[in-house]
mmCIF file of C-alpha atoms in Angstrom:
data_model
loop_
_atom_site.group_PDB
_atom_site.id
_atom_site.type_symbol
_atom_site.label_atom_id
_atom_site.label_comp_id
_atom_site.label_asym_id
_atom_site.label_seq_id
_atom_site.Cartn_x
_atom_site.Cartn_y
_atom_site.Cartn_z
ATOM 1 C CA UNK M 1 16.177 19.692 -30.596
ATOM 2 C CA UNK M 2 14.094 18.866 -27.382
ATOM 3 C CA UNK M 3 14.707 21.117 -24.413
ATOM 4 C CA UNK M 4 16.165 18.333 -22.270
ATOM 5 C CA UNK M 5 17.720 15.240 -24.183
ATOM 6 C CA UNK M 6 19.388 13.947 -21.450
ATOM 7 C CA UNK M 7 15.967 12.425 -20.438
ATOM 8 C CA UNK M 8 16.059 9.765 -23.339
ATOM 9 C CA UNK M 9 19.160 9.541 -24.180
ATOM 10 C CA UNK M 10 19.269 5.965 -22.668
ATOM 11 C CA UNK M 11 16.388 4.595 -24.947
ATOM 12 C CA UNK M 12 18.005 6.282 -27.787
ATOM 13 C CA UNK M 13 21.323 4.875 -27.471
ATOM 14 C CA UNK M 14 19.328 1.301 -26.681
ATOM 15 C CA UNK M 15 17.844 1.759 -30.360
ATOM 16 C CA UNK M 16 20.791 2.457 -31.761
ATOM 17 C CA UNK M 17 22.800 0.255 -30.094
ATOM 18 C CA UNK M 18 20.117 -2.645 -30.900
ATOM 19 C CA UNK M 19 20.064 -1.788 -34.673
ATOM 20 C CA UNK M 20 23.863 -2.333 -35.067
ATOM 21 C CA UNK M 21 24.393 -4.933 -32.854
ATOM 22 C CA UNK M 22 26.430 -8.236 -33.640
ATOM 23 C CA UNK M 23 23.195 -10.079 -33.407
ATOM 24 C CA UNK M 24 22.150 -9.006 -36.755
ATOM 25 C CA UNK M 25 25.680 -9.795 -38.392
ATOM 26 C CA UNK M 26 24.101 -13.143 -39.213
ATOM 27 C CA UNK M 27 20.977 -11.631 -40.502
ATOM 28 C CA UNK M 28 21.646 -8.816 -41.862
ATOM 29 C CA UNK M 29 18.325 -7.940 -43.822
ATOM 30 C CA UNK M 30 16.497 -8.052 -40.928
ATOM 31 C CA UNK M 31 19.193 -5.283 -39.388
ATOM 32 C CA UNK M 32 18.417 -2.919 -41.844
ATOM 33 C CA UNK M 33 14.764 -3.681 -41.850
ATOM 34 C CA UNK M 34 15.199 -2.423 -37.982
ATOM 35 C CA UNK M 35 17.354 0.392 -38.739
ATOM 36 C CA UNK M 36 14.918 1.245 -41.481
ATOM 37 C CA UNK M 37 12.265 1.385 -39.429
ATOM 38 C CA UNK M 38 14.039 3.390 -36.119
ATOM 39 C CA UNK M 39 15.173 6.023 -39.102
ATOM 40 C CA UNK M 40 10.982 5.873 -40.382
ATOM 41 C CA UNK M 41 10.496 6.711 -37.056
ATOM 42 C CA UNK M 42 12.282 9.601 -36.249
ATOM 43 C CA UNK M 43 11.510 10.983 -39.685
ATOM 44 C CA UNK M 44 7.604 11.048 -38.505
ATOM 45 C CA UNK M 45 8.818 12.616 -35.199
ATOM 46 C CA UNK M 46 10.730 15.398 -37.023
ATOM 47 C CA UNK M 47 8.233 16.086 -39.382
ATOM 48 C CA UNK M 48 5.889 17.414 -36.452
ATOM 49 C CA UNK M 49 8.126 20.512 -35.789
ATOM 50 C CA UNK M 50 7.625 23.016 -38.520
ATOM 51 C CA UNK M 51 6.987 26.289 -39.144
ATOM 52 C CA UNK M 52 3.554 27.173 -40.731
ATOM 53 C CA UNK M 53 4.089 30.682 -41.762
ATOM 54 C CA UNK M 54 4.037 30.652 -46.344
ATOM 55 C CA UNK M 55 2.967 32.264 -48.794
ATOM 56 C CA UNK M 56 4.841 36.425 -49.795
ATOM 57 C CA UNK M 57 5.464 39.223 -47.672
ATOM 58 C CA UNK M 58 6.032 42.174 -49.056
ATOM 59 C CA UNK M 59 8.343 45.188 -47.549
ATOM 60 C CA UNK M 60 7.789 48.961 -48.508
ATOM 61 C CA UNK M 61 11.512 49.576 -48.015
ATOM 62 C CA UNK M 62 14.309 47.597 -48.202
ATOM 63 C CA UNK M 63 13.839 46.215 -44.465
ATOM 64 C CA UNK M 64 10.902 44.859 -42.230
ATOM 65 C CA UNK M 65 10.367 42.155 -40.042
ATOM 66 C CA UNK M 66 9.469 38.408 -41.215
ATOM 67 C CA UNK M 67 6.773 36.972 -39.472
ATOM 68 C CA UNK M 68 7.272 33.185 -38.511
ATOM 69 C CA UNK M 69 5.331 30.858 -36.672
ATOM 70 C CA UNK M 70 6.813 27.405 -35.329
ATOM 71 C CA UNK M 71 4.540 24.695 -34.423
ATOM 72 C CA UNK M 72 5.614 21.380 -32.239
ATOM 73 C CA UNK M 73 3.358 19.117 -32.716
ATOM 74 C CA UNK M 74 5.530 16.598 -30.476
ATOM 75 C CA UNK M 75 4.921 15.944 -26.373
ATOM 76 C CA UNK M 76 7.767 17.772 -25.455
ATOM 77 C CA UNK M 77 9.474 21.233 -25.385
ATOM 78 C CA UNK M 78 11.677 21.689 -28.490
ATOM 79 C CA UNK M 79 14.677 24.149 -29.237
ATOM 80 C CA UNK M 80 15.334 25.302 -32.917
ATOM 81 C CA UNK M 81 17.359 27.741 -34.077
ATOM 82 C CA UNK M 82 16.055 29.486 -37.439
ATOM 83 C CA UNK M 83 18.280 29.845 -40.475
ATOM 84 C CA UNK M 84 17.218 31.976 -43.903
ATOM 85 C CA UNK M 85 18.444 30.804 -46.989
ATOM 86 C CA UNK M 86 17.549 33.123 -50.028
ATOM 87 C CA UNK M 87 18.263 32.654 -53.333
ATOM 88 C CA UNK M 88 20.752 34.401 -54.292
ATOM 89 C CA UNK M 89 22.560 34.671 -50.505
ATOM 90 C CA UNK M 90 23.418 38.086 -51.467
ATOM 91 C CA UNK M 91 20.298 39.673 -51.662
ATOM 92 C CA UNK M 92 19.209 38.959 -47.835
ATOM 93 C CA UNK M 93 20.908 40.209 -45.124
ATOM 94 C CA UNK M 94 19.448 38.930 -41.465
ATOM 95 C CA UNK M 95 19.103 38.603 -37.719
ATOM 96 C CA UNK M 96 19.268 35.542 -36.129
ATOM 97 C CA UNK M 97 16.783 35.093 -33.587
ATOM 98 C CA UNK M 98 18.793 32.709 -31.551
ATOM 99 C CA UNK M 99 17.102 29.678 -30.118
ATOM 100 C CA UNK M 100 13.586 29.677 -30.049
ATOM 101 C CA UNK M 101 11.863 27.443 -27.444
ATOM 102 C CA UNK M 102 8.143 25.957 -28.204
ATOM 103 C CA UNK M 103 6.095 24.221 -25.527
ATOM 104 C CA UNK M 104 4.824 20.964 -25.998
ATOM 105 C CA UNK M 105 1.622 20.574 -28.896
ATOM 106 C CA UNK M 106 2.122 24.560 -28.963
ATOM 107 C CA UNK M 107 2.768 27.237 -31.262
ATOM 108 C CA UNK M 108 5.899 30.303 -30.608
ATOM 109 C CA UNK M 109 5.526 33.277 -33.240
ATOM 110 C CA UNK M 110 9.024 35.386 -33.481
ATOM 111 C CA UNK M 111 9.246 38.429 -36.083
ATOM 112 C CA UNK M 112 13.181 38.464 -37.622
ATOM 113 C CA UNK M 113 14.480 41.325 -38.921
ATOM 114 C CA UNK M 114 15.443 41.738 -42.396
ATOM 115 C CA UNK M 115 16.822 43.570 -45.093
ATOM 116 C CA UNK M 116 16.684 43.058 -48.836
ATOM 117 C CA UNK M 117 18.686 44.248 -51.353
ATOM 118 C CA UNK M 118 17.415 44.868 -55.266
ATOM 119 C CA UNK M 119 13.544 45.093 -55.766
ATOM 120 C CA UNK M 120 11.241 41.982 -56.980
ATOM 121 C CA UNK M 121 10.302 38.756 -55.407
ATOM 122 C CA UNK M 122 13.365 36.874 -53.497
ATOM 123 C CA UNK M 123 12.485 33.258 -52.868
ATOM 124 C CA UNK M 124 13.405 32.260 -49.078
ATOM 125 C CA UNK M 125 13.988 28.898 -47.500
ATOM 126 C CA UNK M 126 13.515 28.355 -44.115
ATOM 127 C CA UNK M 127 15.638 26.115 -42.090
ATOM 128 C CA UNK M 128 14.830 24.941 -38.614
ATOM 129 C CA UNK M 129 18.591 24.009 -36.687
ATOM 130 C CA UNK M 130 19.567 22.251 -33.686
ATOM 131 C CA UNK M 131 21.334 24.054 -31.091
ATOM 132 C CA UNK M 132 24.459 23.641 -32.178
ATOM 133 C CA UNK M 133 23.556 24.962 -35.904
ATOM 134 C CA UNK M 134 23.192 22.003 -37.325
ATOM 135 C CA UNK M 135 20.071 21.719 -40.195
ATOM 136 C CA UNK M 136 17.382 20.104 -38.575
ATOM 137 C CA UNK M 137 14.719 20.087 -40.471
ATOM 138 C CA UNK M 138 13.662 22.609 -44.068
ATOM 139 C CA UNK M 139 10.325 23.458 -43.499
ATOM 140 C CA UNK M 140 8.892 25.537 -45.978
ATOM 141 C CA UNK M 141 9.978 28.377 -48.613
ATOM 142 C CA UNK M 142 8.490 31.779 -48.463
ATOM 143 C CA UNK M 143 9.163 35.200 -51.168
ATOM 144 C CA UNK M 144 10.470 38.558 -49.559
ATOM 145 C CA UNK M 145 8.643 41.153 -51.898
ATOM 146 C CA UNK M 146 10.540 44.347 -51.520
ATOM 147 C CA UNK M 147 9.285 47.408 -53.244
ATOM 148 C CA UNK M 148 12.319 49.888 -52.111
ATOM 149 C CA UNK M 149 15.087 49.853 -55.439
ATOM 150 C CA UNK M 150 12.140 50.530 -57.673
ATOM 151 C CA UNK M 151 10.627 53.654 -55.398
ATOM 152 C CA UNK M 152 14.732 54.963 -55.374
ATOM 153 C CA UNK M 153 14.320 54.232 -59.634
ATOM 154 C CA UNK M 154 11.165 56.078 -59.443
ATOM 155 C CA UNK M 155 12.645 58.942 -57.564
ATOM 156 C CA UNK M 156 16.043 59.079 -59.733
ATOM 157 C CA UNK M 157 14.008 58.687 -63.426
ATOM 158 C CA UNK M 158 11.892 62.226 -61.976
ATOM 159 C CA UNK M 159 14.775 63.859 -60.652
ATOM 160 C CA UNK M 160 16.109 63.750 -64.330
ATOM 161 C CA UNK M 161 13.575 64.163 -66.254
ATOM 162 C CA UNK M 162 13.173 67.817 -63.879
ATOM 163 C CA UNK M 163 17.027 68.197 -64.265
ATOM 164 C CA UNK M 164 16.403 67.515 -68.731
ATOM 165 C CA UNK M 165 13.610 69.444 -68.669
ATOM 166 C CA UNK M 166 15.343 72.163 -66.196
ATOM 167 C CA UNK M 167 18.606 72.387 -68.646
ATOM 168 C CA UNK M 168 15.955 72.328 -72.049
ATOM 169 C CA UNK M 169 14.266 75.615 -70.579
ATOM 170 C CA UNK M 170 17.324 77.360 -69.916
ATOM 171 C CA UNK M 171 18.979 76.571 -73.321
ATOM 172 C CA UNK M 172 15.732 77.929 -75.233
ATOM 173 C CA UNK M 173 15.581 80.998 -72.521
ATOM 174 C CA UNK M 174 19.429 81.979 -73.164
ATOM 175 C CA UNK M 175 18.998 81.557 -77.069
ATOM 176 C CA UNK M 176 15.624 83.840 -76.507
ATOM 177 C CA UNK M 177 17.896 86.561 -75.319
ATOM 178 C CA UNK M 178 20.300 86.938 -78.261
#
């Protein structure tokens, strides 16, 4: 996910190359002890790209824009990609933002916009990707709160009860007459 992996792609293939080598054929629990350790590693260094946006946001309709905020906490410029993963799939609907670049030790807020269908709380993952699309790292889970379906409820339950009440009038009006 950094900006330009070219620059250590030598050490990294060292690392790698060191932690399967033929020298630790013969010792083989020391091998995985090492690869152990280079995979320990690059968990910590994963872990300090995140996003630190939580908690609900709530939409008046059935759209808005998400607020996110992604925070590198490593010593060089990183390139994510940011995936939303509701639960159900079917109720969110979604812009990609494309990839989003974040300085080093800095912070890049990006708004996406979307759209939820049904009313009530819709729990959402977010997923930080590579730039290819591949999952990166899940950083935390948020809830959509849309409010839309139940103002269109709202709406429909008074335009009947007008339309009952309406059609009750006009019975007791035309039997009035005779």
């Amino acid at each position: 996910v950094t900006v330009d992996p070219l620059s250590f792609e030598d050490s990294y293939r060292a690392a790698i190359l060191r932690s399967v080598s033929a020298n630790w054929r013969s010792d083989v629990e020391r091998g995985r002890s090492l690869l152990a350790s280079v995979e320990a590693d690059l968990a910590v260094e994963e872990s300090k790209v995140t996003t630190v946006s939580t908690g609900t946001v709530t939409f008046t309709g059935s759209s808005g824009s998400l607020p996110l905020t992604i925070s590198n906490g490593l010593d060089q410029a990183v390139e994510v990609g940011v995936v939303l993963q509701a639960e159900p799939s079917v109720r969110l609907a979604y812009a990609p933002p494309g990839l989003v670049v974040v300085d080093a030790g800095r912070r890049a807020s990006i708004e996406i916009p979307v759209e939820v269908f049904g009313s009530g709380s819709l729990p959402v993952s977010v997923i930080l990707t590579d730039r290819e699309g591949r999952p990166f790292i899940t950083t935390t889970d948020l809830v959509i709160r849309s409010t839309a379906a139940s103002a269109v409820a709202a709406i429909v339950v008074i335009v009947g009860a007008v339309s009952l009440l309406a059609m009750v009038l006009w019975r007791f009006r035309k039997q009035g007459s005779r």
